[in-house]
Coordinates of C-alpha atoms and ligand atoms in Angstrom, one line a residue:
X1 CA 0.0 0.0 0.0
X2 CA 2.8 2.5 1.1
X3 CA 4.5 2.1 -2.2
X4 CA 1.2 2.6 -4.2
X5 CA 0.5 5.3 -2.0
X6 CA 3.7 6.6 -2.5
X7 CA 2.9 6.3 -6.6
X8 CA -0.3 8.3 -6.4
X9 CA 1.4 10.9 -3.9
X10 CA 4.2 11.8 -6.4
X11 CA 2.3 11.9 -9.3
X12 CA 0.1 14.1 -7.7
X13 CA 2.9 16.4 -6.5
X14 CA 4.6 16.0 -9.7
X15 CA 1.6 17.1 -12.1
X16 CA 0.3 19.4 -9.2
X17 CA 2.8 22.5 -8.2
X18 CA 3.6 21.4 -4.9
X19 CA 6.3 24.1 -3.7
X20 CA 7.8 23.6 -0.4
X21 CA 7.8 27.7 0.1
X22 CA 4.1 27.6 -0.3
X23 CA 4.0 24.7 1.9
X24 CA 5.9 26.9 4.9
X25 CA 3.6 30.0 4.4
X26 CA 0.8 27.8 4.7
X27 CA 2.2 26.1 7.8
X28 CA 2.5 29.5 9.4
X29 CA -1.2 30.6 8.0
X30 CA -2.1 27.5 10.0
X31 CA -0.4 28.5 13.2
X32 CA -2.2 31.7 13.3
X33 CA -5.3 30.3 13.9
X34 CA -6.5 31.7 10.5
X35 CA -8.4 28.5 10.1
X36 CA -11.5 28.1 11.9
X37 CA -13.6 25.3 12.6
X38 CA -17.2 25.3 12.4
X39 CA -19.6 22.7 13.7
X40 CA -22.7 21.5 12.1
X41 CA -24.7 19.2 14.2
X42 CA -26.2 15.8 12.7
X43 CA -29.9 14.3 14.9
X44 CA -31.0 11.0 15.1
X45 CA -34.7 11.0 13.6
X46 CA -35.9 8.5 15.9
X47 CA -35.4 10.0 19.0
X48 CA -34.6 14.0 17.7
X49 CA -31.9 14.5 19.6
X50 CA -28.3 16.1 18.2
X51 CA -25.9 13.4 18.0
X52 CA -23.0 14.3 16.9
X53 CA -21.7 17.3 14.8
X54 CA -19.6 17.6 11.5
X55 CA -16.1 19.6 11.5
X56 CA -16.1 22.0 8.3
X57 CA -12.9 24.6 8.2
X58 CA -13.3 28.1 7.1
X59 CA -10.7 30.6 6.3
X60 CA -10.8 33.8 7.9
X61 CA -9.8 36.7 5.3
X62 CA -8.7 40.1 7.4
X63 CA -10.7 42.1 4.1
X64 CA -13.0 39.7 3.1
X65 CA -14.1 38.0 6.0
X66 CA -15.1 34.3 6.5
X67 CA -14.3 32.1 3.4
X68 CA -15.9 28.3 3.0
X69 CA -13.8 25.8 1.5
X70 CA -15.3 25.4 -1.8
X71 CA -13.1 28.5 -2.2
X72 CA -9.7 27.0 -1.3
X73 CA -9.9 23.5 -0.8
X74 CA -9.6 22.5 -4.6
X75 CA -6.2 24.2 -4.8
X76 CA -5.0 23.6 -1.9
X77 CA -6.0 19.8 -3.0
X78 CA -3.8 20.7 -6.5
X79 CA -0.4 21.6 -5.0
X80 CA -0.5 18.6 -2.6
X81 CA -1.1 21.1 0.7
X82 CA -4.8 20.0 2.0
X83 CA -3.1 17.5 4.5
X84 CA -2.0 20.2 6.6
X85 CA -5.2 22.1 7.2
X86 CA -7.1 18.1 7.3
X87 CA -4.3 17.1 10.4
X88 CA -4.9 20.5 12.4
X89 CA -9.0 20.1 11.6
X90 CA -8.2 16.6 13.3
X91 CA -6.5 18.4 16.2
X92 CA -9.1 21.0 16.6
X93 CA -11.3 17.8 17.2
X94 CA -9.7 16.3 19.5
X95 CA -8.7 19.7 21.4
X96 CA -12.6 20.4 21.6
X97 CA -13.2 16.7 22.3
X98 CA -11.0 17.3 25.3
X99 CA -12.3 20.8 26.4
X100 CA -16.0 19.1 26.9
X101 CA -14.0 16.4 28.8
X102 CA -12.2 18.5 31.3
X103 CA -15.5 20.9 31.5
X104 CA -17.5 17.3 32.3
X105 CA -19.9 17.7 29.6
X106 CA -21.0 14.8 27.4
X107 CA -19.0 14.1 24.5
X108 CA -20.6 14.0 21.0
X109 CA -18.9 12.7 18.1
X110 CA -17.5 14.9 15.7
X111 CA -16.2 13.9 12.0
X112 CA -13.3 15.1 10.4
X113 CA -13.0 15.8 6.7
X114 CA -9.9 14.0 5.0
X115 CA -9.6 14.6 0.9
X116 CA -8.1 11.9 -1.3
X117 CA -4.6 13.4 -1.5
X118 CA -5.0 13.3 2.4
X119 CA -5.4 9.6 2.5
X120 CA -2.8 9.4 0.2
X121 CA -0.1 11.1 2.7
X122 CA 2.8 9.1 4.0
X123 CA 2.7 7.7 7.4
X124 CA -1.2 9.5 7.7
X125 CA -2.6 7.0 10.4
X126 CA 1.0 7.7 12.2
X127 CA 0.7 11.3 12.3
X128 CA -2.7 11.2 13.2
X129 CA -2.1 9.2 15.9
X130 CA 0.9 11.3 17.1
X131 CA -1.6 14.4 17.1
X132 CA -4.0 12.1 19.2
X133 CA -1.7 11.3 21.6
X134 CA -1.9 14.9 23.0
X135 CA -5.3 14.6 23.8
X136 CA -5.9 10.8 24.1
X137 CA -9.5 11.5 23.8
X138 CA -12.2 8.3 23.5
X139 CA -11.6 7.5 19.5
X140 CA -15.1 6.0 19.0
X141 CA -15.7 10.0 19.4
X142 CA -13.6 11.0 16.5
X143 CA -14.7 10.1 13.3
X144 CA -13.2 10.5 9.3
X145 CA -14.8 11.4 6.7
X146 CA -13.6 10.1 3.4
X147 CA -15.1 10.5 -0.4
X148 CA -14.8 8.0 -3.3
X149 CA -13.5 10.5 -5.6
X150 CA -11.1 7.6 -6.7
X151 CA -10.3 5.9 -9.8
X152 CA -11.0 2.4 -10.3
X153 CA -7.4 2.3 -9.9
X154 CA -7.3 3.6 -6.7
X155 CA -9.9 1.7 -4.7
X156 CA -8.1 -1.2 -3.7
X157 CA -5.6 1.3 -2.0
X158 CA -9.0 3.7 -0.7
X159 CA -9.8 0.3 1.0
X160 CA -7.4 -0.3 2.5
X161 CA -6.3 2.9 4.0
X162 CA -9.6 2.8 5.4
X163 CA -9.0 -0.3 7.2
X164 CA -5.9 0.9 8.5
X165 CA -8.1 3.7 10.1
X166 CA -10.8 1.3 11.6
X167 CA -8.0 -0.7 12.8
X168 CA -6.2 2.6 14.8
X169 CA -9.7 2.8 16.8
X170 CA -11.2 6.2 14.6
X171 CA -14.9 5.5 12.8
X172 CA -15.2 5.6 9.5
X173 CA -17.5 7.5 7.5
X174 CA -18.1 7.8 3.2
X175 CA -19.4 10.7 2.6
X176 CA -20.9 11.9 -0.4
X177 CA -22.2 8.5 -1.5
X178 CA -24.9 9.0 -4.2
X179 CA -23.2 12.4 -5.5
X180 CA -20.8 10.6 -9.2
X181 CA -19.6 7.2 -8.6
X182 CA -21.2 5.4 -6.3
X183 CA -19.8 1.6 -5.6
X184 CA -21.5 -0.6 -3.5
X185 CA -18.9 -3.3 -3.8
X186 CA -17.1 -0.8 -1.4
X187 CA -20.1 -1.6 1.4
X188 CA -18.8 -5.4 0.7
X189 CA -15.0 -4.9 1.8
X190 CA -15.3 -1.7 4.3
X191 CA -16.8 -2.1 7.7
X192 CA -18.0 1.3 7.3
X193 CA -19.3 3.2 10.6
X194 CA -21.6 5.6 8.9
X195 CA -22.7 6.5 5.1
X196 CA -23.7 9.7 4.0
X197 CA -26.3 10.0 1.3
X198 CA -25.2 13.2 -0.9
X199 CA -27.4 15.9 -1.2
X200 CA -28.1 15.6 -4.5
X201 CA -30.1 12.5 -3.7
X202 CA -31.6 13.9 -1.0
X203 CA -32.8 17.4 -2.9
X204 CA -34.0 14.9 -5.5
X205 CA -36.6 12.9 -3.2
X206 CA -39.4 15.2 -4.1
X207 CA -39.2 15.9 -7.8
X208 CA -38.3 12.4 -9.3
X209 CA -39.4 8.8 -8.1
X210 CA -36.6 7.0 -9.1
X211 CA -34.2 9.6 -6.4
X212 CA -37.1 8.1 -4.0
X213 CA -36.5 4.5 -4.8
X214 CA -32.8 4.3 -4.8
X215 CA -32.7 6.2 -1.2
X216 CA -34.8 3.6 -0.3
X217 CA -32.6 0.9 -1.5
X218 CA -29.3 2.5 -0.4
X219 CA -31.0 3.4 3.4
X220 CA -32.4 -0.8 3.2
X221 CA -28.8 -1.7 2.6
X222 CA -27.4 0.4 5.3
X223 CA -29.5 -1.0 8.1
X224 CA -29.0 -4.7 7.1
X225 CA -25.4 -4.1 6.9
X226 CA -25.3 -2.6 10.1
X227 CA -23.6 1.2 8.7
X228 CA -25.4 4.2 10.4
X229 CA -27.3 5.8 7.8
X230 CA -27.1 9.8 7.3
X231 CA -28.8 12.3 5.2
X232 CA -27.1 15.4 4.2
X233 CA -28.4 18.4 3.0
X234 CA -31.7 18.6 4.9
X235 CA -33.6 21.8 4.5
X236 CA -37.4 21.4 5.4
X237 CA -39.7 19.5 7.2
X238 CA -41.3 17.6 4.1
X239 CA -37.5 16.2 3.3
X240 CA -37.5 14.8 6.6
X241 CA -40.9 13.4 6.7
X242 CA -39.8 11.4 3.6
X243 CA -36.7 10.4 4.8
X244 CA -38.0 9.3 8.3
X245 CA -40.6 6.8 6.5
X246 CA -38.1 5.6 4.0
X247 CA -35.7 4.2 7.0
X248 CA -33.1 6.9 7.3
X249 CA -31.3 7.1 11.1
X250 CA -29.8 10.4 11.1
X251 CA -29.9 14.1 9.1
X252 CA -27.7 16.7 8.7
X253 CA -29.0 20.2 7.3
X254 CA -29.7 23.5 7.5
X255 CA -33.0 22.4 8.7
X256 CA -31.4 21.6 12.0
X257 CA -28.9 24.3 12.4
X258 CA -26.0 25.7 9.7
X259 CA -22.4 25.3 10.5
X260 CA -21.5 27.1 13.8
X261 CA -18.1 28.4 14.7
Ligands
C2E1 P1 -19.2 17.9 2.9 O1 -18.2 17.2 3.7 O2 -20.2 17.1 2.1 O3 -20.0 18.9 3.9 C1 -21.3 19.3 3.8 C2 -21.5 20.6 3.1 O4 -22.8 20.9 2.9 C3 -21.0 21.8 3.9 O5 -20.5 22.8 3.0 C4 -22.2 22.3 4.6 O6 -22.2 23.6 5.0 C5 -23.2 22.1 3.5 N1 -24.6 22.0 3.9 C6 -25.0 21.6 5.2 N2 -26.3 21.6 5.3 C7 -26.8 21.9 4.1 C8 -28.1 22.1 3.5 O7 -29.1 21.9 4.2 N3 -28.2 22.5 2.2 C9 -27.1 22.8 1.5 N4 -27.3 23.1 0.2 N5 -25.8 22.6 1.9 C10 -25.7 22.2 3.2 P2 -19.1 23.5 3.3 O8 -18.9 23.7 4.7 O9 -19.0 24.7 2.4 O10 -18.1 22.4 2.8 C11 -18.0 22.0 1.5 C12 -17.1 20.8 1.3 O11 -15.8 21.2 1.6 C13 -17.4 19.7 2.3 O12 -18.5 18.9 1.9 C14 -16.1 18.9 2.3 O13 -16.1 18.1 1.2 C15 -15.1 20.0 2.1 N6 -14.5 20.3 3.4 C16 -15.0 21.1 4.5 N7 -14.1 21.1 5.5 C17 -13.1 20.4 5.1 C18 -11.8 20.0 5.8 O14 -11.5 20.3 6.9 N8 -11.0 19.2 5.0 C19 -11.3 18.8 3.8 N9 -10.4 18.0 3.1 N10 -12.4 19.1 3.2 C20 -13.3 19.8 3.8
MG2 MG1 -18.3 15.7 5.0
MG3 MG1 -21.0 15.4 1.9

């Protein structure tokens, strides 16, 4: 895996413009707290109570205020740089895991976005562990949130990175599933804490029948499988009506609450 990972990694720097002076400026960005994180909480339907919460990192721009990551991600993702901000979005985590701790307040899970490239890092489930030791925090808490943004290539590797996380103690989430190339063989080979139904499918359960049915399907094969099933994108009511009869556990959505520093 580490040499395969190793492939991808170079490639990737190779065809991005990975430039270790951009690499130090964002290093320092990072130290200055310039990156926030935001929390957007996810409910059970069942029992409507918040269960956990998503971490999403914003940029704060002196001028122009608070950026999301639609605006930075995808380059940061190009010149090989994302892990950085992903590690110190996993320490944030674990730093407000522990604050609720030490203030004796229940713990909630929180997940943690890491991109492809991430995944791809040298050592990742090392380093993440070494920023966990700091906190030692209970790592059924703390969970990752991965995409299937990979080649066909690539999956074989995909899974088995995400074993090595499942094996280190962290949940595992796939998030996005629904949204371009969805694989169930995946569900077959990855004990998978949690999926995330994209919100395209979810925005689709009104206008189109067939969205309706393959929800269905996808929430069916969640619960036989034993993967806690999540709905992103919620924004009204009538969504989450649907949703509730059509099996779904948990929702996520600006019908709860937006993301909250
Ligand atoms: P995601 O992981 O799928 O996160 C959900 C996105 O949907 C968030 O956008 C959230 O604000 C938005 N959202 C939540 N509820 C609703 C709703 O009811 N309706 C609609 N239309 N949107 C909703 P955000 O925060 O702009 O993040 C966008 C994407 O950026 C995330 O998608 C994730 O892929 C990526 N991202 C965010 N934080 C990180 C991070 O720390 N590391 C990495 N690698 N990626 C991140
Ligand atoms: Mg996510
Ligand atoms: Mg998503």
């Amino acid at each position: 895996v580490i040499a395969k990972q190793n492939f991808y990694k170079r490639e990737e720097r190779e065809s991005g413009r990975y430039n270790p002076h951009r690499m130090e400026g964002l290093k320092k960005v990072i130290q200055q707290g310039l990156f926030k994180m935001y929390l957007q909480p996810k409910a059970e339907i069942s029992s409507g109570r918040v269960s956990g919460a998503e971490a999403l990192v914003r940029f704060e721009d002196e001028r122009l205020g608070i950026i999301g990551p639609d605006k930075f991600i995808p380059q940061l993702e190009r010149e090989g740089m994302i892990y950085a901000v992903d590690l110190y979005m996993f320490g944030r985590v674990c730093e407000t895991l522990k604050s609720w701790m030490d203030q004796g307040r229940p713990l909630l899970m929180i997940s943690v976005n890491f991109s492809r490239s991430t995944l791809l890092e040298e050592n990742l489930t090392e380093q993440v562990e070494e920023i966990w030791e700091k906190y030692q925090v209970p790592k059924e808490y703390i969970e990752i949130e991965i995409t299937e943004s990979f080649g066909e290539m690539e999956r074989e590797t995909l899974v088995q990175i995400g074993q090595r996380i499942i094996e280190h103690g962290f949940r595992l989430s796939l998030d996005d599933f629904g949204a371009q190339y969805s694989n169930i063989a995946i569900l077959s080979v990855l004990p998978l804490h949690e999926l995330k139904l994209d919100k395209s499918l979810i925005h689709g359960l009104f206008s189109s029948d067939n969205t309706r049915i393959v929800v269905k399907h996808f929430l069916n094969l969640c619960k036989e499988l034993g993967i806690q099933s999540v709905a992103e994108g919620v924004e009204s009511a009538e969504q989450l009506d649907i949703l509730r009869e059509l099996g779904c556990g948990y929702i996520q959505g600006y019908y709860l609450n937006k993301p909250v520093p």
